[in-house]
CSV table of C-alpha atoms and ligand atoms in Angstrom, one decimal:
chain,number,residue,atom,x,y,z
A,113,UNK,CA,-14.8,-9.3,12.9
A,114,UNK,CA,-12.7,-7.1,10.6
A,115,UNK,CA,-13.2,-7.6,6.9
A,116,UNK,CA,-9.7,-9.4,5.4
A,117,UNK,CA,-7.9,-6.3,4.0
A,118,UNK,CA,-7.6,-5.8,0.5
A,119,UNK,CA,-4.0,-7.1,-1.6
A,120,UNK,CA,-2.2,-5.3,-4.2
A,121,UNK,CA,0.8,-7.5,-5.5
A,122,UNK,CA,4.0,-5.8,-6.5
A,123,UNK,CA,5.4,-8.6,-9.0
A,124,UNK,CA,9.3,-7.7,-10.6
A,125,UNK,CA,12.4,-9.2,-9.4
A,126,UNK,CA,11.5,-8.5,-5.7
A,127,UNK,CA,8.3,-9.0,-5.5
A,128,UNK,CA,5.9,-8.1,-2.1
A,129,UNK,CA,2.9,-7.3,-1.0
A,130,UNK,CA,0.7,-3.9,-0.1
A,131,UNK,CA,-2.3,-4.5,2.5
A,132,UNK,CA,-4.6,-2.1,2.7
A,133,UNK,CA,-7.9,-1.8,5.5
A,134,UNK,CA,-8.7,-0.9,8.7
A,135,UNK,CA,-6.1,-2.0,12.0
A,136,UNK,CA,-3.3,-3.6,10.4
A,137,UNK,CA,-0.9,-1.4,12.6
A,138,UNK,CA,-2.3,-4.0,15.8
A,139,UNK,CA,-1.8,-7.1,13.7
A,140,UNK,CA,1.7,-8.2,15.6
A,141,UNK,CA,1.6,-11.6,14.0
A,142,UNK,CA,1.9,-10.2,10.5
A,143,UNK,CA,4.1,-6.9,10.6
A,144,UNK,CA,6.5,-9.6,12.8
A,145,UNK,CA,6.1,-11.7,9.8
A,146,UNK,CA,8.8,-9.6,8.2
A,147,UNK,CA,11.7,-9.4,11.1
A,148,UNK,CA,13.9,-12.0,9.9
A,149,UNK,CA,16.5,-10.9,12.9
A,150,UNK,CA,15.8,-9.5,16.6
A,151,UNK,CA,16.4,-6.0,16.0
A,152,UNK,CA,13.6,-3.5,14.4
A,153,UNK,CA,13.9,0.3,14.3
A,154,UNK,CA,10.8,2.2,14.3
A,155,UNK,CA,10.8,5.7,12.7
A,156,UNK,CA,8.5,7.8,12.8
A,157,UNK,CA,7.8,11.8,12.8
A,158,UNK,CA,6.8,13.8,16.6
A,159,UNK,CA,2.9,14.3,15.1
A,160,UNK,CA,2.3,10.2,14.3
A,161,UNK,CA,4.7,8.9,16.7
A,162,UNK,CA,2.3,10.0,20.1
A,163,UNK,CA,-0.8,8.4,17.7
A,164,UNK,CA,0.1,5.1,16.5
A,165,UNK,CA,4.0,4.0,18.0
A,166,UNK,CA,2.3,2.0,21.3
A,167,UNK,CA,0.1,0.1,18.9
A,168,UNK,CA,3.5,-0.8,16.4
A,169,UNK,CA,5.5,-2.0,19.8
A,170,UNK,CA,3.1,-3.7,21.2
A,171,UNK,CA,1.6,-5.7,18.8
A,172,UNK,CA,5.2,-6.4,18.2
A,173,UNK,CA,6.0,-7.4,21.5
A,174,UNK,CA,3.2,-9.5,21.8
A,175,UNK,CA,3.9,-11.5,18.7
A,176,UNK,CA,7.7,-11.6,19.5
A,177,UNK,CA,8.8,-10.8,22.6
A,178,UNK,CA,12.7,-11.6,21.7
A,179,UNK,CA,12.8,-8.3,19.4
A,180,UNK,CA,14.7,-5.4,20.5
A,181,UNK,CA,12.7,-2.4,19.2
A,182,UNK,CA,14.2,1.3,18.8
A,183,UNK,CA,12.5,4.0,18.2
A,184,UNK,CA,13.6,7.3,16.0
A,185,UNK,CA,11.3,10.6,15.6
A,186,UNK,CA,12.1,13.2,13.7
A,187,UNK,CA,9.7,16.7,14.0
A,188,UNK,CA,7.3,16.7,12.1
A,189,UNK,CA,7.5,17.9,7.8
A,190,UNK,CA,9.6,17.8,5.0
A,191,UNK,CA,11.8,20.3,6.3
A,192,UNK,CA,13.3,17.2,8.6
A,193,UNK,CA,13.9,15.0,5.2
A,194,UNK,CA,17.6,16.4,5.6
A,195,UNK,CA,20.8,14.6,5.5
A,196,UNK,CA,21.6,15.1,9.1
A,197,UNK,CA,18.5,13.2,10.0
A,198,UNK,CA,19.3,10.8,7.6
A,199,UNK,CA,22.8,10.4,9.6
A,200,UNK,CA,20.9,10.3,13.0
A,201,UNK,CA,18.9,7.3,12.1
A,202,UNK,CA,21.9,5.7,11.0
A,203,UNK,CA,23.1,6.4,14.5
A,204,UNK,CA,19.5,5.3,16.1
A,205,UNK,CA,20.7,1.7,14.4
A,206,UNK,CA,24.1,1.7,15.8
A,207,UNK,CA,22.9,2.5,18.9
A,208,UNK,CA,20.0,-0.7,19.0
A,209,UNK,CA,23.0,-3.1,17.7
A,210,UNK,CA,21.6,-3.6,14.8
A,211,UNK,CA,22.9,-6.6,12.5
A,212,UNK,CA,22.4,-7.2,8.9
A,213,UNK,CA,18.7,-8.8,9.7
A,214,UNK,CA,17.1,-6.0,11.3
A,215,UNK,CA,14.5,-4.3,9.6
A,216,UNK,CA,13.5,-0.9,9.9
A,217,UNK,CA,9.3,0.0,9.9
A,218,UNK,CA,8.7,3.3,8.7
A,219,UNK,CA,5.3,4.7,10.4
A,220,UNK,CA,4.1,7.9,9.1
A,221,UNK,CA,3.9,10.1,6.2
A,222,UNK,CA,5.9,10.1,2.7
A,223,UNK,CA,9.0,12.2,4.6
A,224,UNK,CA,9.2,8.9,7.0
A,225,UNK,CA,9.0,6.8,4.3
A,226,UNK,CA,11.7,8.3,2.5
A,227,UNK,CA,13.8,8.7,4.9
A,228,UNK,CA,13.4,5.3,7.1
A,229,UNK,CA,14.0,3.9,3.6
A,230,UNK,CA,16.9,5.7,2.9
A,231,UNK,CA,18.6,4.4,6.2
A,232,UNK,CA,17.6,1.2,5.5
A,233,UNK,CA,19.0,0.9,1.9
A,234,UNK,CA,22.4,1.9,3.6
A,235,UNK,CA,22.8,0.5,6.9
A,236,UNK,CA,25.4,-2.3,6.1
A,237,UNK,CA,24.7,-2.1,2.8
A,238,UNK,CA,21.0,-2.9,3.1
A,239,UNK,CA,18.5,-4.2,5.6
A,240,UNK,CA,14.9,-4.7,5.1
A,241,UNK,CA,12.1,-2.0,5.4
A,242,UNK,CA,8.3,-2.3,5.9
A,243,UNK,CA,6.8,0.7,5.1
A,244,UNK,CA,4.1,1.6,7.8
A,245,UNK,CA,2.3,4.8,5.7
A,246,UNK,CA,-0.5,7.1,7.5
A,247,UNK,CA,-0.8,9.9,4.9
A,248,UNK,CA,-3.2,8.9,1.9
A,249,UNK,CA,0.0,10.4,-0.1
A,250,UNK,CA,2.6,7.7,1.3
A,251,UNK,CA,-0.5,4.7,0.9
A,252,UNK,CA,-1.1,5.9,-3.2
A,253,UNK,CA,2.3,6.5,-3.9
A,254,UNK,CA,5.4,6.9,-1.5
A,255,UNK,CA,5.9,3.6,0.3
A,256,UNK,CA,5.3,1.7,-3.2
A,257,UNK,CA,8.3,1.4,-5.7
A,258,UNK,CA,11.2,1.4,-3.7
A,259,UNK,CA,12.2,5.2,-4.4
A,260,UNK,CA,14.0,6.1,-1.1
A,261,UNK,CA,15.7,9.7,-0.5
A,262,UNK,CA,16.3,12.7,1.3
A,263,UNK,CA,15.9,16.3,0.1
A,264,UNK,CA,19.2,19.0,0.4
A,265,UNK,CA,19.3,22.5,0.4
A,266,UNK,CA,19.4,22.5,-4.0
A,267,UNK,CA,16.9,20.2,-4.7
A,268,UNK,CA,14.2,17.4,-3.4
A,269,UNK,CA,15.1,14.0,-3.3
A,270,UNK,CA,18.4,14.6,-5.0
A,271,UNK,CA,20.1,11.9,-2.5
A,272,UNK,CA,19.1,8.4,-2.5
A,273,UNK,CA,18.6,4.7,-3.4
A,274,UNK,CA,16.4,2.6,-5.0
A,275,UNK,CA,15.3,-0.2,-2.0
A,276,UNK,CA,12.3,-1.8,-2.4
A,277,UNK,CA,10.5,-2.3,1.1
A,278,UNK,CA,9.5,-5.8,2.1
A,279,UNK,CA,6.0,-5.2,2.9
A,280,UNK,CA,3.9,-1.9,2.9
A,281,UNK,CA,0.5,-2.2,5.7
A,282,UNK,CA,-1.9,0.6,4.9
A,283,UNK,CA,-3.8,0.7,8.0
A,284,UNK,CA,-7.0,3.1,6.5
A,285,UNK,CA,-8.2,3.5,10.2
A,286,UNK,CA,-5.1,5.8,10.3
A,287,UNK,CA,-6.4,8.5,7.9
A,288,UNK,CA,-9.0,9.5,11.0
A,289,UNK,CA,-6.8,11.7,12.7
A,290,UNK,CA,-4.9,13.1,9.4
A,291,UNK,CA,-5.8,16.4,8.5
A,292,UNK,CA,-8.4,17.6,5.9
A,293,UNK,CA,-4.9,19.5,3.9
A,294,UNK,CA,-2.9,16.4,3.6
A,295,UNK,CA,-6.2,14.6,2.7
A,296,UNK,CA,-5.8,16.5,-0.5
A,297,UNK,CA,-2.6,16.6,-0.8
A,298,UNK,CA,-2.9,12.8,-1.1
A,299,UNK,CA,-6.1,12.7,-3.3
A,300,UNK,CA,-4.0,15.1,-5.8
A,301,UNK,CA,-1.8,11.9,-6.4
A,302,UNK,CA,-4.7,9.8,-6.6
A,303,UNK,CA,-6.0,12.4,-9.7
A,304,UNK,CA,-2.5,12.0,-11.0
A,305,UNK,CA,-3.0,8.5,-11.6
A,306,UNK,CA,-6.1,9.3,-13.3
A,307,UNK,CA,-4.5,12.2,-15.8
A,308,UNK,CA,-1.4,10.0,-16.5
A,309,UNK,CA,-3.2,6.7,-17.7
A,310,UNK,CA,-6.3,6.4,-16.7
A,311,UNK,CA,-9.7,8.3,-17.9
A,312,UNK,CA,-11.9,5.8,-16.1
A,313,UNK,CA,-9.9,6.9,-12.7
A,314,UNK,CA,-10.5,10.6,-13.6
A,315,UNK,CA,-14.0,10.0,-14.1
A,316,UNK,CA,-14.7,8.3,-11.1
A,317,UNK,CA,-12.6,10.9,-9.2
A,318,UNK,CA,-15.1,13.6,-10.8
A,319,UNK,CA,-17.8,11.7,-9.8
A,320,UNK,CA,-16.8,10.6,-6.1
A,321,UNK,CA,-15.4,14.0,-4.8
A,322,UNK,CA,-17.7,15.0,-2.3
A,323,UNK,CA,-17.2,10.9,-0.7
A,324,UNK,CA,-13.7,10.7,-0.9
A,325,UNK,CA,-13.4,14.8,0.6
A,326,UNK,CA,-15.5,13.7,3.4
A,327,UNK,CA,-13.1,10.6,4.5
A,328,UNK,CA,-15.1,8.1,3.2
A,329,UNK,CA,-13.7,4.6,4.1
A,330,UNK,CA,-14.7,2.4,1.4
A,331,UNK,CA,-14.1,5.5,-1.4
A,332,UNK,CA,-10.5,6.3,0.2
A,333,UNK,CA,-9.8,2.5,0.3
A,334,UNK,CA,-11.0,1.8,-3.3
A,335,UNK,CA,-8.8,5.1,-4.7
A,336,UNK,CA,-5.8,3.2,-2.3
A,337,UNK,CA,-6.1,0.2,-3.9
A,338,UNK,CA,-6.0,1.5,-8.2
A,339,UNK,CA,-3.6,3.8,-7.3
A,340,UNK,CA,-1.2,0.8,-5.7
A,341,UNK,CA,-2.5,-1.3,-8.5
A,342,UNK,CA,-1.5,1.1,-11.1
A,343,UNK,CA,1.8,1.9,-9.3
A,344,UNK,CA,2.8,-1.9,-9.3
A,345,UNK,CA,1.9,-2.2,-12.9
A,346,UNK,CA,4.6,0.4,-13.5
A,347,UNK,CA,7.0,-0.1,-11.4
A,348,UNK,CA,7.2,-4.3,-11.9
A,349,UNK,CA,7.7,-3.8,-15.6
A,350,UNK,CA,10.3,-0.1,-15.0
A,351,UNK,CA,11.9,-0.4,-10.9
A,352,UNK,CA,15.3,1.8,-11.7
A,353,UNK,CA,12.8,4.1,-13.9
A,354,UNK,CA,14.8,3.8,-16.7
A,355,UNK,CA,11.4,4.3,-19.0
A,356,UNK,CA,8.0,4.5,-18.3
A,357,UNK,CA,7.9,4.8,-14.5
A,358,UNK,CA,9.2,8.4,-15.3
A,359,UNK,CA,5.6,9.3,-16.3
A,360,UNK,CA,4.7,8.8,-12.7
A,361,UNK,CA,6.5,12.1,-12.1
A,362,UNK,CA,3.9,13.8,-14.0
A,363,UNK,CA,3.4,17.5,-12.0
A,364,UNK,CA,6.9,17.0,-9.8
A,365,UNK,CA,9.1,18.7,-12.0
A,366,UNK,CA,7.5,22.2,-11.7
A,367,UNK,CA,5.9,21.0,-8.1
A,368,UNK,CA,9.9,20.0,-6.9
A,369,UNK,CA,10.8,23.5,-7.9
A,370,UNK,CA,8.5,24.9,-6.6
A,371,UNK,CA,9.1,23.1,-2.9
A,372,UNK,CA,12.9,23.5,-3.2
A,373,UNK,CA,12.3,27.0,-3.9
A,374,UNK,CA,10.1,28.0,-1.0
A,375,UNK,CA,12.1,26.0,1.0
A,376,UNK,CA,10.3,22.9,1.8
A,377,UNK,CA,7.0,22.8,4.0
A,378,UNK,CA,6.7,22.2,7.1
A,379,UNK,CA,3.5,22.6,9.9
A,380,UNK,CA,5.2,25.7,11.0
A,381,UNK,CA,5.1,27.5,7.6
A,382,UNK,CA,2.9,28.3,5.1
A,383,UNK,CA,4.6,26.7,2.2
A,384,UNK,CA,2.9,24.1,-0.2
A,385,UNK,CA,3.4,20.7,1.1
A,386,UNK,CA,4.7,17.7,-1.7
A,387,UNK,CA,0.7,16.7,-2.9
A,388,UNK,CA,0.2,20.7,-3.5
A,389,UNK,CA,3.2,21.5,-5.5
A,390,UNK,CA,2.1,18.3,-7.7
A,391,UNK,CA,-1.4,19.7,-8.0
A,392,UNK,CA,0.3,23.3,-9.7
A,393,UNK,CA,3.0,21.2,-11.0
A,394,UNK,CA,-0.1,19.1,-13.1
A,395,UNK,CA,-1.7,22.3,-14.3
A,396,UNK,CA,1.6,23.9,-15.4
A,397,UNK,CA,2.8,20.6,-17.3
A,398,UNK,CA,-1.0,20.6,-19.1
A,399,UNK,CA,-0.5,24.3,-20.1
A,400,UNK,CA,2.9,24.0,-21.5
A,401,UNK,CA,1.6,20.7,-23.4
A,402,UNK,CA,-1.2,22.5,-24.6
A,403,UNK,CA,1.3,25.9,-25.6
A,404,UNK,CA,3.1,23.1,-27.6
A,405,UNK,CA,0.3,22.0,-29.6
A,406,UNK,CA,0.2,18.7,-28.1
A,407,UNK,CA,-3.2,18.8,-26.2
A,408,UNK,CA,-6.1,20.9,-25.6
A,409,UNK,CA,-6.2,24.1,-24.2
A,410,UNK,CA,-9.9,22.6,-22.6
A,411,UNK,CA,-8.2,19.2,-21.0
A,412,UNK,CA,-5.6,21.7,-19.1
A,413,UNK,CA,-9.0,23.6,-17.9
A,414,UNK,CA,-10.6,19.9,-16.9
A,415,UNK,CA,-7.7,19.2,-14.6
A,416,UNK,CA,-7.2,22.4,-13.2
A,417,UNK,CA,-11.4,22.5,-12.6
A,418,UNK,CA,-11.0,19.1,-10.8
A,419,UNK,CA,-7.5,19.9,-9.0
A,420,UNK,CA,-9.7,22.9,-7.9
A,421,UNK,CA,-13.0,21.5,-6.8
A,422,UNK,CA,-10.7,18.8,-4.5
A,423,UNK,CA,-9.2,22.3,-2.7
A,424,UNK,CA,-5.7,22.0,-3.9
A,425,UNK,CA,-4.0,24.8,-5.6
A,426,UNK,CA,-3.9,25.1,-9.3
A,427,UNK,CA,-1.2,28.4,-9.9
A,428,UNK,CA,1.8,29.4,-8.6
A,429,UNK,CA,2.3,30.7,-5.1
A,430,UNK,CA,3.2,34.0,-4.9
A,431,UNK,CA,6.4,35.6,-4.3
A,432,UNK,CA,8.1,32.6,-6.7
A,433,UNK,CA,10.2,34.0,-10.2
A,434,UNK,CA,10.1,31.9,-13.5
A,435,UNK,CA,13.7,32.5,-13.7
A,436,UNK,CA,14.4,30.5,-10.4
A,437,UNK,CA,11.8,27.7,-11.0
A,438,UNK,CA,13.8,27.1,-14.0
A,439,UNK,CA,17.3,27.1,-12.5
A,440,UNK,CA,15.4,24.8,-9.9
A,441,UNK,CA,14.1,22.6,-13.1
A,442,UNK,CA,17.2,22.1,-14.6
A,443,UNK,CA,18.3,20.1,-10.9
A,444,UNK,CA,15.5,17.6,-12.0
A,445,UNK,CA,16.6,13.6,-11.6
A,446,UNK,CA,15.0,12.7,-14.9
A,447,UNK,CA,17.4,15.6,-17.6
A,448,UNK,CA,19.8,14.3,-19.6
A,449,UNK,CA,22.9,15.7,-20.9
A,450,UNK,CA,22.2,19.3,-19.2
A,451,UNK,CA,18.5,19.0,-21.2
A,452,UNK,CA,15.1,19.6,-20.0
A,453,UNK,CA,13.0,16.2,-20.1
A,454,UNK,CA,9.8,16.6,-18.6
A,455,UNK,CA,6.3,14.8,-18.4
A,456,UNK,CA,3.8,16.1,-20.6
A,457,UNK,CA,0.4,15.2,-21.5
A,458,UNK,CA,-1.4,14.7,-24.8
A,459,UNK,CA,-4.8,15.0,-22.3
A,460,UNK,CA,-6.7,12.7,-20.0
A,461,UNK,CA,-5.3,9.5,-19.5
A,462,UNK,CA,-2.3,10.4,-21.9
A,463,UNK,CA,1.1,11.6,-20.6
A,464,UNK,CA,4.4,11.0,-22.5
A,465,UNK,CA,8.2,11.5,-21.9
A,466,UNK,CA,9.2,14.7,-23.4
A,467,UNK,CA,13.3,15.0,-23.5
A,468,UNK,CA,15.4,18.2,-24.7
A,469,UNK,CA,12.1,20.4,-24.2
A,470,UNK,CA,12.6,24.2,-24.9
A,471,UNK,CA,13.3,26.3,-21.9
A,472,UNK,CA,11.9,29.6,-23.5
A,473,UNK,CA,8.3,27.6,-23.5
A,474,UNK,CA,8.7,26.8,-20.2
A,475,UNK,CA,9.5,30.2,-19.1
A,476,UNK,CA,6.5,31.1,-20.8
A,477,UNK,CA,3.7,28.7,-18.8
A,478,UNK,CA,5.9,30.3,-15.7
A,479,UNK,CA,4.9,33.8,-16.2
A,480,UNK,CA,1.7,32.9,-16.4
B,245,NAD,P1,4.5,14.0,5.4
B,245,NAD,O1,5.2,12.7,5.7
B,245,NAD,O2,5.2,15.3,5.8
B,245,NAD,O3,3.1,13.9,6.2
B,245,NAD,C1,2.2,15.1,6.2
B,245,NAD,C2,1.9,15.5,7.6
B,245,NAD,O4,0.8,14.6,8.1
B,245,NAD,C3,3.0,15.5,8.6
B,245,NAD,O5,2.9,16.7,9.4
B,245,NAD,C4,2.7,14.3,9.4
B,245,NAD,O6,3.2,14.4,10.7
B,245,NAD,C5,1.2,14.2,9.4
B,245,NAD,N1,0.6,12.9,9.5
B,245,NAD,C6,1.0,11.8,8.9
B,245,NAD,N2,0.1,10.8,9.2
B,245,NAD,C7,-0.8,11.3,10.0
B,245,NAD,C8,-2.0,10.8,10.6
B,245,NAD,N3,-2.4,9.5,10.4
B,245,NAD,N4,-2.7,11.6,11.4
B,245,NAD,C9,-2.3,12.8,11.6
B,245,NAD,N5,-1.3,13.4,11.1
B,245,NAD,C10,-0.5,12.6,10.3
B,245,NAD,O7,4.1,14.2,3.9
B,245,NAD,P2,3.4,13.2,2.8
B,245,NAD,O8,2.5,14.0,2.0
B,245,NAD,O9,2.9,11.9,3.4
B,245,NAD,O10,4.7,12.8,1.9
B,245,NAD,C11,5.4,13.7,1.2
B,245,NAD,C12,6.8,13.2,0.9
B,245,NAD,O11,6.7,12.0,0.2
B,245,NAD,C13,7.6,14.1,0.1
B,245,NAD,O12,8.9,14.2,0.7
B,245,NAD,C14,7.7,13.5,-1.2
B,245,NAD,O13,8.9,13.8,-1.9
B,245,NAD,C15,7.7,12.0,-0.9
B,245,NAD,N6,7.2,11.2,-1.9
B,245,NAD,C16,8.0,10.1,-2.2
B,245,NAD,C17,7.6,9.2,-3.2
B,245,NAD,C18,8.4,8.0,-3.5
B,245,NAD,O14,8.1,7.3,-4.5
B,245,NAD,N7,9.3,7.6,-2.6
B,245,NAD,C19,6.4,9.5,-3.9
B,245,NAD,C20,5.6,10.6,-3.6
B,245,NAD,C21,6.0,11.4,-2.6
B,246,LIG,N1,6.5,8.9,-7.3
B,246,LIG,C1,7.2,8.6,-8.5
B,246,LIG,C2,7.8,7.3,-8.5
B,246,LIG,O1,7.7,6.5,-7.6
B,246,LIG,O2,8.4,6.9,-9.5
């Protein structure tokens, strides 16, 4: 018998519930749970939707077999997290007849997520969405919080909606078949978590590397489980990030510059993928807090070391210039009044809002 999975409440004004453990994708009775209507969409990208769709439809179909369920799939990478795919999900929902009670379950990866959430938050004015993630990224971070968006050609994310899902299943036994790069890419959020408020985290995540690097079930689903917990925490008390849940974007103003200007990852290129770009982005926020006086030059090192020893990247790709990371930065969904605000951190466990910060510093962590 499977052990019951673990629970993270989201509490706020629309409140729900993460599950997290091993074959929750099969359990028909409880993703059906959620369809209050007879139509469900599911999306899902071309590398997750040959994995994991047949178990989705027919553990549906067994619990309900009244529901018509579609299916969208997009290729595979952030490079499909476009408008126009946006608009063909939209379509996918015309197309299934889809009435105000259908609910749209988005299996796979942040980019799914983001998108299927998007459609969701916008198809007659809102239907519900169960976030389905299989990346460690979208279980720590993307399918929580209700941030839904797609990126365009100027920026990441810069189209969007806030639309809280109505359930979020981590099924763990998906991170088998995910690959050892997006592993990391999702452990760098997990060290986030740790660097932004948490030095016990960052501890453990210096103690537990070679575990949680190795696919470790119980490690991965413990790291799951306090990153949701500090997620909910933040975004109960902040949901439209008008405050504090900015400080979960600690990293992703450099890292969303960085993406935008490569032009977005993909498994056909060699550009860095979202969890990457939030690993340099982490160091370069550090550096500049520590150029400003406002931390130590030897907590900077201690992320970067960690960042390092998980395999991510910890400096800028090459063939990237300061001058267009900043024209990139100043694109970022958190300035006011044409100002640089970014996340910076006063050292582990200890990041603050930082508004109307000055570009020449900036510049400088940029050019290395
Ligand atoms: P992703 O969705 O592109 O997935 C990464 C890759 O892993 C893809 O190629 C995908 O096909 C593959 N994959 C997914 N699950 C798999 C599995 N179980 N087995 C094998 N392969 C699998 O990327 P991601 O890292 O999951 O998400 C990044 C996106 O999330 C970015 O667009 C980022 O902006 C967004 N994001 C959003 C939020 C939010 O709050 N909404 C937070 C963080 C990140
Ligand atoms: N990933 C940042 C947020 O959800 O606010």
């Amino acid at each position: 018998m499977t052990a019951a999975p673990r629970i993270v409440e989201v509490g706020g004004g629309v409140p729900y519930r993460i599950a997290i453990g091993p074959g929750l994708l099969a359990d028909g009775a409880a993703l059906a749970g959620h369809v209050r209507g007879r139509h469900v969409l599911l999306v899902s990208d071309s590398t997750v939707a040959p994995l994991y769709v047949a178990t989705v439809r027919e553990a549906l179909h067994a619990a309900r077999p009244d529901l018509l369920v579609g299916t969208f799939v997009l290729p595979a990478g952030e490079s499909s997290k476009t408008l126009a795919n946006f608009g063909a999900a939209i379509e996918a929902m015309a197309t299934l007849g889809a009435t105000r009670d259908a609910c749209i379950f988005a299996l796979g990866g942040g980019v799914v997520g983001d998108l299927a959430g998007f459609a969701a938050a916008c198809w007659m004015r809102g239907v519900d969405c169960v976030q389905l993630p299989t990346t460690l990224l979208s279980m720590v971070d993307s399918s929580v919080g209700g941030k839904t968006a797609v990126d365009i050609a100027q920026g990441k994310n810069l189209v969007g909606a806030f639309h809280p899902p109505r359930a979020v299943f981590a099924d763990t036994s998906t991170l088998r078949t995910l690959p050892a790069r997006e592993l990391r890419a999702g452990l760098a959020e997990v060290i986030k978590y740790g660097a932004l408020g948490d030095p016990g985290l960052f501890h453990w995540l210096e103690a537990e590397r070679e575990r949680l690097l190795a696919g470790d079930e119980a490690a991965l689903a413990q790291a799951i489980a306090s990153s949701c917990e500090h997620k909910a925490a933040i975004v109960e008390r902040d949901p439209l990030e008008r405050g504090e849940r900015a400080l979960l974007n600690l990293g992703h103003t450099f890292g969303h510059a960085i993406e935008t200007e490569q032009g977005y990852g993909s498994p056909h290129n060699a550009n860095l993928n979202h969890g990457e770009a939030v690993a340099v982005g982490m160091v370069l926020a550090a550096r500049l807090s520590a150029g400003l006086g406002i931390a130590e030059a030897a907590d900077a090192d201690r992320l970067a070391s960690l960042l390092g020893a998980y395999g991510l990247p910890t400096t800028l790709p090459s063939g990237l210039t300061p001058a267009a990371l900043l024209a990139r930065m100043r694109l970022d969904k958190k300035n006011l009044a044409g100002r640089l605000r970014l996340v910076l951190w006063r050292g582990i466990g200890r990041a603050e809002v930082v508004p109307d910060v000055d570009e020449s510093a900036v510049l400088a962590v940029l050019s290395g």
